């Protein structure tokens, strides 16, 4: 039994081809994880790194509580099943399954027990004496599974094991592998390019593209809350429809959506998770509607549907797919921006060429940024709140507090929008008061709560039981808030991490050699363990351009140490920050010290720094 952790794993071929980037994943013991994505996205490479068939360029692979980067494949207690099952043609099924165990010098009767038990599980007992050529494709794949099962591994790895089989057999083997997982109760990692296979088999699915994880989540969450347009289009058949749209916030808190061919109206509740930065009517976004959420109807309600001309109707039995276009001159062009697919039940009686009304389920729309293609409709959205600054006081979400020192000189009297990030709202005994309007359960005793606070909504994460109608009290961490006037950021929230750029250098002869982080205009000596980790990154480490990322624990003001200039002090009451100049670079850190402007000495705890290779944008450790 084993849990598998992949921490900031990278694979770089020939020092330049990045096949896998910053792959982070915790796979719980007994989980069924599927890696899915188009060809070349890095799924096999990742799997092969877990198996030990491919060297890991950077990052850590843990199996159970053992760091496995350098461990031989045979010592990882892992079994792998490939697409090409490569059975020995001259051996019987029994011998094919027993072969690995014989090589490992397992006792004869133990081999017999394991082979018979695996054959029983897979229903191939009656073929044990046959040679592979006397088996069907599905039976051969079962023997390959058997060969893995007899090893009794902690983790099973599957690399597209079903792609050689025909569609019918593939569907059958899919359920068999799912059943096998339940029966063996072991960790499964399964690679496929087929999203249906992924959705039906995995407890959790990792969607990959271009060597990067796009989203790792349950099948249901991938479908309901896709992180970007790629995941939205990749998961679900028929594919999601995409339209360019402009969004304008309405007086009633709802939203007007305008596309080239039609307009829709969202209620305040339907619109409340959409990022407010996109709702001023001047920024094109991508709207996604799944075919199941556009349905033919007799007469669409205003703002909830539209009419379009039908181009094609596909009767698929229980389902009918209707391809239509709101622009009849582009009726038959598939990539027309106004074309879409609608999914209906059987026997719609709709014929090509006709004008048809369609209604849209506006609660199920998806929205993405036009450039980054990231979702702008979040399950846990950023909260926007109106606030007023007057005579040194701040009124926000129904409560009035003294304006923190750090904001006094920057926020003139007036009204602002506060953009409050996740983590800046905390449940507390006193502070702002609200009522839970919606409690969305995201795990055991974990909720995303929408809280009505006056006529505004606030989103926060809550642990412990919580339901609609509960009274709730919370505080806002003002240091993390961005203050906006219209679309302009007047004061940015404080970053919780800093980044310095520099190199790793050494000086002196062998015995008295010293190592440093060299920043532009200053040097920080580094201790033995840190140097060791740097050397582990390869001999080119001294040539590389590096970045060092730290947080409030990484730098302290001490009586002795490296010289730094205090540029600014920012006092937010409970949280204080200092902006420092270290060499020629500025950084801002949270502090508990009382410091004055001028020169100070600081100690950097290099053990807490994250080190990046800047050219490859790769976390080294
Ligand atoms: P997938 O399994 O998702 O189809 P792979 O993991 O096989 O993708 O490959 C990921 C990327 O790494 C691809 O762009 C591929 O060309 C590249 N790649 C794989 N193996 C090598 C190699 N030995 N040398 C250089 N590039 C490679």
PDB file of C-alpha atoms in Angstrom, residues 27 39 73 152 172 208 211 237 263 275 316 331 357 403 418 465 467 577 588:
ATOM      1  CA  UNK A  27      -1.817  10.511  -4.895  1.00  0.00           C
ATOM      2  CA  UNK A  39      -0.600  13.124 -27.642  1.00  0.00           C
ATOM      3  CA  UNK A  73      12.830   0.430 -11.035  1.00  0.00           C
ATOM      4  CA  UNK A 152       1.716  -7.847  -5.654  1.00  0.00           C
ATOM      5  CA  UNK A 172     -15.570  -4.099 -21.441  1.00  0.00           C
ATOM      6  CA  UNK A 208      -2.340  17.739 -19.062  1.00  0.00           C
ATOM      7  CA  UNK A 211       3.852  19.279 -20.157  1.00  0.00           C
ATOM      8  CA  UNK A 237     -19.054  15.057 -25.443  1.00  0.00           C
ATOM      9  CA  UNK A 263     -28.046  38.078 -26.012  1.00  0.00           C
ATOM     10  CA  UNK A 275     -14.880  38.114 -11.855  1.00  0.00           C
ATOM     11  CA  UNK A 316     -28.423   8.982 -32.258  1.00  0.00           C
ATOM     12  CA  UNK A 331     -25.185  28.019 -41.842  1.00  0.00           C
ATOM     13  CA  UNK A 357     -36.120  28.465 -30.831  1.00  0.00           C
ATOM     14  CA  UNK A 403      -7.946  53.309   8.450  1.00  0.00           C
ATOM     15  CA  UNK A 418     -12.012  46.478  -2.344  1.00  0.00           C
ATOM     16  CA  UNK A 465     -20.678  22.273   9.696  1.00  0.00           C
ATOM     17  CA  UNK A 467     -25.732  25.691   6.307  1.00  0.00           C
ATOM     18  CA  UNK A 577       5.797  45.263   6.412  1.00  0.00           C
ATOM     19  CA  UNK A 588       9.014  43.626   0.874  1.00  0.00           C
TER      20      UNK A 588
END
